[in-house]
CSV table of C-alpha atoms in Angstrom, one decimal:
chain,number,residue,atom,x,y,z
O,18,PRO,CA,139.3,42.1,90.0
O,19,SER,CA,135.9,40.5,90.8
O,20,ARG,CA,133.9,39.2,87.9
O,21,THR,CA,130.1,39.9,87.4
O,22,ALA,CA,128.1,36.7,87.7
O,23,PRO,CA,126.6,35.6,84.3
O,24,LYS,CA,122.9,36.4,83.9
O,25,SER,CA,120.6,33.4,84.0
O,26,LYS,CA,119.1,32.4,80.7
O,27,PHE,CA,116.0,30.8,82.4
O,28,PRO,CA,113.7,33.9,82.2
O,29,MET,CA,114.5,34.2,78.4
O,30,PHE,CA,113.8,30.5,77.9
O,31,PHE,CA,110.6,30.6,80.0
O,32,GLY,CA,109.3,33.6,78.0
O,33,PHE,CA,110.1,31.8,74.7
O,34,CYS,CA,108.1,28.7,75.9
O,35,LEU,CA,105.2,30.9,77.0
O,36,ALA,CA,105.0,32.7,73.7
O,37,LEU,CA,105.2,29.4,71.8
O,38,LEU,CA,102.3,28.0,73.9
O,39,ILE,CA,100.1,31.0,73.4
O,40,GLY,CA,100.8,30.9,69.7
O,41,VAL,CA,99.9,27.2,69.4
O,42,PHE,CA,96.7,27.6,71.5
O,43,GLY,CA,95.6,30.7,69.5
O,44,THR,CA,96.1,28.8,66.2
O,45,TYR,CA,94.1,25.9,67.5
O,46,LYS,CA,91.2,28.1,68.6
O,47,PHE,CA,91.3,29.8,65.2
O,48,LEU,CA,91.1,26.5,63.3
O,49,GLU,CA,88.4,25.3,65.7
O,50,MET,CA,86.2,28.3,64.8
O,51,LYS,CA,87.1,28.0,61.1
O,52,ASN,CA,86.0,24.4,61.0
O,53,ALA,CA,83.0,24.7,63.3
O,54,PRO,CA,79.6,23.8,61.7
O,55,LYS,CA,78.1,26.7,59.8
O,56,ASP,CA,75.0,26.7,61.9
O,57,ASP,CA,77.0,27.1,65.1
O,58,LEU,CA,78.8,30.2,63.7
O,59,ILE,CA,75.7,31.8,62.4
O,60,SER,CA,74.0,31.2,65.7
O,61,ALA,CA,76.9,32.8,67.6
O,62,GLU,CA,77.1,35.8,65.2
O,63,ALA,CA,73.4,36.4,65.1
O,64,ASN,CA,73.2,36.7,68.9
O,65,ASN,CA,76.4,38.7,69.6
O,66,GLY,CA,75.5,41.9,71.4
O,67,THR,CA,71.7,41.4,71.4
O,68,GLY,CA,71.4,40.0,74.9
O,69,GLU,CA,69.3,37.1,73.5
O,70,LYS,CA,70.0,33.6,74.7
O,71,ARG,CA,71.9,31.7,72.1
O,72,LEU,CA,70.5,28.5,70.6
O,73,VAL,CA,72.6,26.2,68.5
O,74,GLU,CA,70.8,23.8,66.2
O,75,GLY,CA,71.6,20.2,67.2
O,76,LYS,CA,72.2,21.1,70.8
O,77,PRO,CA,69.9,20.8,73.9
O,78,TRP,CA,68.1,23.8,75.3
O,79,THR,CA,67.1,24.7,78.9
O,80,SER,CA,64.4,27.2,79.7
O,81,PRO,CA,66.2,30.1,81.4
O,82,SER,CA,63.3,30.9,83.8
O,83,CYS,CA,62.2,27.5,85.1
O,84,GLY,CA,64.8,25.0,84.1
O,85,ILE,CA,62.9,22.8,81.6
O,86,GLU,CA,65.4,20.7,79.8
O,87,LEU,CA,64.7,20.1,76.1
O,88,VAL,CA,66.3,17.6,73.7
O,89,TRP,CA,67.0,18.3,70.0
O,90,CYS,CA,65.3,16.2,67.4
O,91,LYS,CA,67.0,16.5,64.0
O,92,PRO,CA,65.3,16.8,60.7
O,93,GLY,CA,64.4,13.4,59.2
O,94,SER,CA,61.7,10.8,58.6
O,95,PHE,CA,60.1,7.8,60.3
O,96,MET,CA,57.3,5.4,60.0
O,97,MET,CA,54.4,6.6,62.2
O,98,GLY,CA,51.7,4.3,63.4
O,99,SER,CA,52.0,0.6,64.0
O,100,LYS,CA,52.6,-2.5,61.9
O,101,ALA,CA,49.6,-4.7,61.1
O,102,ASP,CA,50.8,-7.6,63.4
O,103,GLU,CA,51.5,-5.4,66.5
O,104,THR,CA,49.8,-6.6,69.6
O,105,GLY,CA,47.2,-4.1,70.9
O,106,ARG,CA,47.1,-2.2,67.6
O,107,GLY,CA,44.2,0.2,67.0
O,108,SER,CA,42.5,0.8,63.7
O,109,ASP,CA,43.5,4.5,63.8
O,110,GLU,CA,47.3,3.7,63.8
O,111,ILE,CA,47.8,3.4,60.0
O,112,HIS,CA,51.4,2.9,59.2
O,113,HIS,CA,52.7,5.8,57.1
O,114,ARG,CA,55.9,7.8,56.5
O,115,VAL,CA,56.3,11.2,58.0
O,116,SER,CA,59.1,13.7,57.3
O,117,PHE,CA,60.4,16.8,59.1
O,118,SER,CA,62.2,19.5,57.2
O,119,LYS,CA,63.3,21.3,60.3
O,120,GLY,CA,64.6,20.2,63.7
O,121,PHE,CA,62.8,21.0,66.9
O,122,LEU,CA,63.1,20.4,70.6
O,123,ILE,CA,60.9,18.5,73.1
O,124,GLY,CA,61.1,18.3,76.9
O,125,LYS,CA,63.4,15.7,78.2
O,126,TYR,CA,60.9,15.0,81.0
O,127,GLU,CA,57.2,15.4,81.6
O,128,LEU,CA,56.5,18.9,83.0
O,129,THR,CA,56.8,18.8,86.8
O,130,GLN,CA,54.5,20.4,89.3
O,131,GLN,CA,57.3,22.7,90.4
O,132,GLN,CA,57.9,24.0,86.9
O,133,TYR,CA,54.2,24.5,86.3
O,134,GLU,CA,53.8,26.5,89.5
O,135,LEU,CA,56.7,28.7,88.7
O,136,VAL,CA,54.9,30.0,85.6
O,137,ILE,CA,51.2,29.7,86.4
O,138,GLY,CA,51.3,30.2,90.2
O,139,ASN,CA,49.2,27.3,91.2
O,140,ASN,CA,49.2,23.5,91.2
O,141,PRO,CA,46.1,21.6,90.1
O,142,SER,CA,47.5,18.1,90.6
O,143,THR,CA,45.9,15.3,92.7
O,144,PHE,CA,49.2,13.6,93.6
O,145,ARG,CA,51.5,16.2,95.2
O,146,GLY,CA,55.2,16.5,94.9
O,147,PRO,CA,57.6,19.0,93.2
O,148,ASN,CA,59.1,16.4,90.8
O,149,LEU,CA,55.9,14.5,90.1
O,150,PRO,CA,54.4,15.3,86.7
O,151,VAL,CA,51.7,18.0,86.8
O,152,GLU,CA,48.3,16.4,86.1
O,153,MET,CA,44.7,17.5,86.2
O,154,VAL,CA,45.5,20.0,83.5
O,155,THR,CA,43.3,20.5,80.5
O,156,TRP,CA,44.6,20.9,77.0
O,157,ASN,CA,43.6,24.6,77.3
O,158,GLN,CA,45.7,25.0,80.5
O,159,ALA,CA,48.7,23.2,78.9
O,160,THR,CA,48.7,25.5,75.9
O,161,GLU,CA,48.3,28.5,78.2
O,162,PHE,CA,51.3,27.4,80.1
O,163,CYS,CA,53.4,27.4,76.9
O,164,LYS,CA,52.1,30.9,75.9
O,165,GLN,CA,52.8,32.3,79.3
O,166,LEU,CA,56.3,30.8,79.4
O,167,THR,CA,57.0,32.2,75.9
O,168,LYS,CA,55.7,35.6,76.9
O,169,LYS,CA,57.7,35.7,80.1
O,170,GLU,CA,61.1,34.8,78.5
O,171,ARG,CA,60.5,37.0,75.5
O,172,GLN,CA,59.9,40.0,77.7
O,173,GLU,CA,63.1,39.3,79.5
O,174,ASN,CA,65.0,38.9,76.2
O,175,LEU,CA,65.8,35.2,77.0
O,176,LEU,CA,64.5,33.6,73.8
O,177,PRO,CA,66.2,33.2,70.4
O,178,ASN,CA,64.5,35.2,67.7
O,179,GLY,CA,61.4,33.5,66.3
O,180,TRP,CA,61.4,30.6,68.8
O,181,SER,CA,58.5,29.8,71.1
O,182,TYR,CA,57.2,27.1,73.5
O,183,HIS,CA,54.2,25.0,72.4
O,184,LEU,CA,52.7,21.5,72.8
O,185,PRO,CA,54.5,19.1,70.4
O,186,THR,CA,52.4,17.9,67.4
O,187,GLU,CA,51.3,14.3,67.5
O,188,SER,CA,53.9,13.3,64.9
O,189,GLN,CA,56.7,15.2,66.7
O,190,TRP,CA,55.8,13.4,69.9
O,191,GLU,CA,55.9,9.9,68.2
O,192,TYR,CA,59.1,10.8,66.4
O,193,ALA,CA,60.7,11.6,69.8
O,194,CYS,CA,59.2,8.6,71.5
O,195,ARG,CA,60.4,6.1,68.9
O,196,ALA,CA,63.8,7.7,68.8
O,197,GLY,CA,64.8,5.7,65.7
O,198,THR,CA,63.1,2.5,66.9
O,199,THR,CA,60.5,0.5,65.0
O,200,THR,CA,59.3,-1.8,67.8
O,201,ALA,CA,56.1,-1.5,69.9
O,202,TYR,CA,58.0,0.3,72.6
O,203,SER,CA,61.3,2.3,72.4
O,204,TRP,CA,63.1,-0.5,74.3
O,205,GLY,CA,61.6,-3.5,72.4
O,206,ALA,CA,58.5,-5.6,71.6
O,207,SER,CA,57.2,-6.3,75.1
O,208,ILE,CA,56.9,-4.4,78.4
O,209,ALA,CA,57.7,-5.2,82.1
O,210,SER,CA,57.1,-3.3,85.3
O,211,THR,CA,60.8,-2.2,85.3
O,212,ASN,CA,60.3,-0.3,82.0
O,213,ALA,CA,57.7,2.2,83.0
O,214,ASN,CA,55.0,3.3,85.5
O,215,TYR,CA,51.8,1.6,84.5
O,216,SER,CA,49.1,-0.6,86.1
O,217,SER,CA,51.3,-3.6,86.5
O,218,SER,CA,54.0,-1.5,88.3
O,219,GLY,CA,51.8,-1.4,91.4
O,220,TYR,CA,52.2,2.2,92.4
O,221,SER,CA,48.6,3.3,91.5
O,222,GLN,CA,49.7,6.9,91.1
O,223,THR,CA,52.3,9.1,89.3
O,224,ARG,CA,56.0,8.8,90.2
O,225,ASP,CA,58.8,11.4,90.0
O,226,VAL,CA,59.9,12.0,86.4
O,227,GLY,CA,63.1,10.4,85.2
O,228,LEU,CA,63.1,7.2,87.4
O,229,TYR,CA,63.0,4.8,84.5
O,230,ALA,CA,65.6,4.4,81.7
O,231,ALA,CA,65.7,7.0,78.9
O,232,ASN,CA,64.9,6.1,75.3
O,233,PRO,CA,67.8,6.1,72.7
O,234,TRP,CA,67.5,9.9,72.2
O,235,GLY,CA,67.5,10.7,76.0
O,236,PHE,CA,63.8,11.2,76.6
O,237,PHE,CA,62.3,9.9,79.9
O,238,ASP,CA,58.8,8.6,80.6
O,239,MET,CA,57.5,8.8,77.0
O,240,HIS,CA,55.8,5.5,78.0
O,241,GLY,CA,53.6,5.6,81.1
O,242,ASN,CA,53.3,7.9,84.2
O,243,VAL,CA,50.8,10.3,82.6
O,244,TRP,CA,49.2,10.7,79.2
O,245,GLU,CA,50.7,13.7,77.4
O,246,TRP,CA,48.6,16.3,75.5
O,247,THR,CA,49.7,17.1,72.0
O,248,ALA,CA,48.8,20.0,69.8
O,249,ASP,CA,46.6,18.1,67.3
O,250,TRP,CA,42.9,17.7,66.9
O,251,TYR,CA,42.0,14.0,66.7
O,252,GLN,CA,40.9,12.3,63.6
O,253,ALA,CA,40.8,8.5,63.0
O,254,ALA,CA,42.5,8.8,59.6
O,255,TYR,CA,46.0,10.2,59.4
O,256,PRO,CA,46.8,12.7,56.6
O,257,THR,CA,47.6,11.1,53.3
O,258,GLY,CA,50.7,11.6,51.1
O,259,ASN,CA,54.0,9.9,50.5
O,260,PRO,CA,55.6,11.1,52.6
O,261,VAL,CA,53.6,13.5,54.8
O,262,VAL,CA,55.8,16.5,55.6
O,263,ASN,CA,55.6,18.5,58.9
O,264,PRO,CA,52.0,17.4,59.6
O,265,THR,CA,50.0,19.5,62.1
O,266,GLY,CA,46.8,17.4,62.2
O,267,PRO,CA,43.3,18.5,61.1
O,268,ALA,CA,42.1,22.1,61.2
O,269,SER,CA,39.3,21.4,63.6
O,270,GLY,CA,37.7,18.7,65.7
O,271,SER,CA,36.0,17.9,69.0
O,272,SER,CA,38.9,16.3,70.9
O,273,ARG,CA,42.6,16.6,71.2
O,274,VAL,CA,45.2,13.8,71.0
O,275,ALA,CA,47.1,12.5,74.0
O,276,ARG,CA,50.0,10.0,73.9
O,277,GLY,CA,52.1,7.6,76.0
O,278,GLY,CA,49.7,5.9,78.4
O,279,SER,CA,49.6,6.4,82.2
O,280,TRP,CA,50.1,4.8,85.6
O,281,SER,CA,46.5,3.4,85.5
O,282,ASN,CA,46.7,1.8,82.0
O,283,GLY,CA,47.7,-1.7,80.8
O,284,GLY,CA,50.9,-2.3,78.9
O,285,THR,CA,49.5,-2.1,75.4
O,286,ASN,CA,48.3,1.4,76.0
O,287,LEU,CA,51.9,2.5,76.5
O,288,ARG,CA,53.0,1.6,72.9
O,289,SER,CA,54.7,4.2,70.8
O,290,ALA,CA,51.8,4.3,68.3
O,291,GLU,CA,48.9,4.3,70.9
O,292,ARG,CA,46.5,7.2,70.5
O,293,PHE,CA,44.0,8.6,73.0
O,294,ASN,CA,41.6,11.5,72.5
O,295,ARG,CA,39.9,13.7,75.0
O,296,THR,CA,37.9,16.9,74.9
O,297,PRO,CA,40.3,19.9,75.4
O,298,GLY,CA,38.5,21.2,78.5
O,299,SER,CA,38.5,17.9,80.4
O,300,PRO,CA,41.2,17.3,83.1
O,301,SER,CA,42.3,14.0,84.5
O,302,ARG,CA,44.7,12.8,87.2
O,303,THR,CA,46.2,10.6,84.4
O,304,LEU,CA,46.9,13.5,82.0
O,305,GLY,CA,49.8,15.9,81.9
O,306,PHE,CA,52.1,17.2,79.1
O,307,ARG,CA,55.7,17.9,78.1
O,308,VAL,CA,56.8,21.1,76.4
O,309,GLY,CA,58.0,21.6,72.8
O,310,PHE,CA,60.2,24.4,71.4
O,311,GLN,CA,60.6,25.3,67.8
O,312,GLN,CA,61.0,28.2,65.4
O,313,GLN,CA,57.9,29.5,63.9
């Protein structure tokens, strides 16, 4: 009599391997979540089912509506101002320690004309190009941009709860510019035309953002291209204290602080500690800004 062919054991073996693989992967994902930083888990849980965009502390953020990339600056402290022997030092650059109790984000690049126009609907710049930094904006226009961007994304439920766009404070700006360095510039003690767009570079106008090397934290064009408005009123003397914690500048004044130097300035004006002040309603083709983002 004919014999029935023995059944293949391959399907059983394949099924066993698949089940084992799924089990191992599931265990790995469970352990990964269990060992994830607490802030990551809280952020994920807080936003589940709300429709809000998730923000995880320590991670970068991109504006959902116009693509502004922002870099995380962790809580910490640094020496703000310049050392007594720094070339080009101003009398208003008193060396003092500043601390931040909370992290915050600042734009990876200067705000571009394309991004400004997406929110405001016009382009005031003298030098035209979508990836050139917006200029000819007053401090009032820069702050209005931040308000309008916040309003737009909040209405569309795209912002994490309690977060908003704003101009960085002067101390936040310098903290991001220095990126842990203590030299006159974030790359060292001296400057060359290959480092940034300034008077010796020979372009005599703004250039597209991001053409020069980033600083150690990943920020571009903190030195040169355009001066950048900050939130603070200007005063010659920095706040006193040891250390100063989360400073926001004086409560009133007649001019606002701009930082970073521009395409028309000499090299010493591009130093990390260099301070410039201008009336808030006064535009310039050497003045733009970058956006900040923090929890109120």
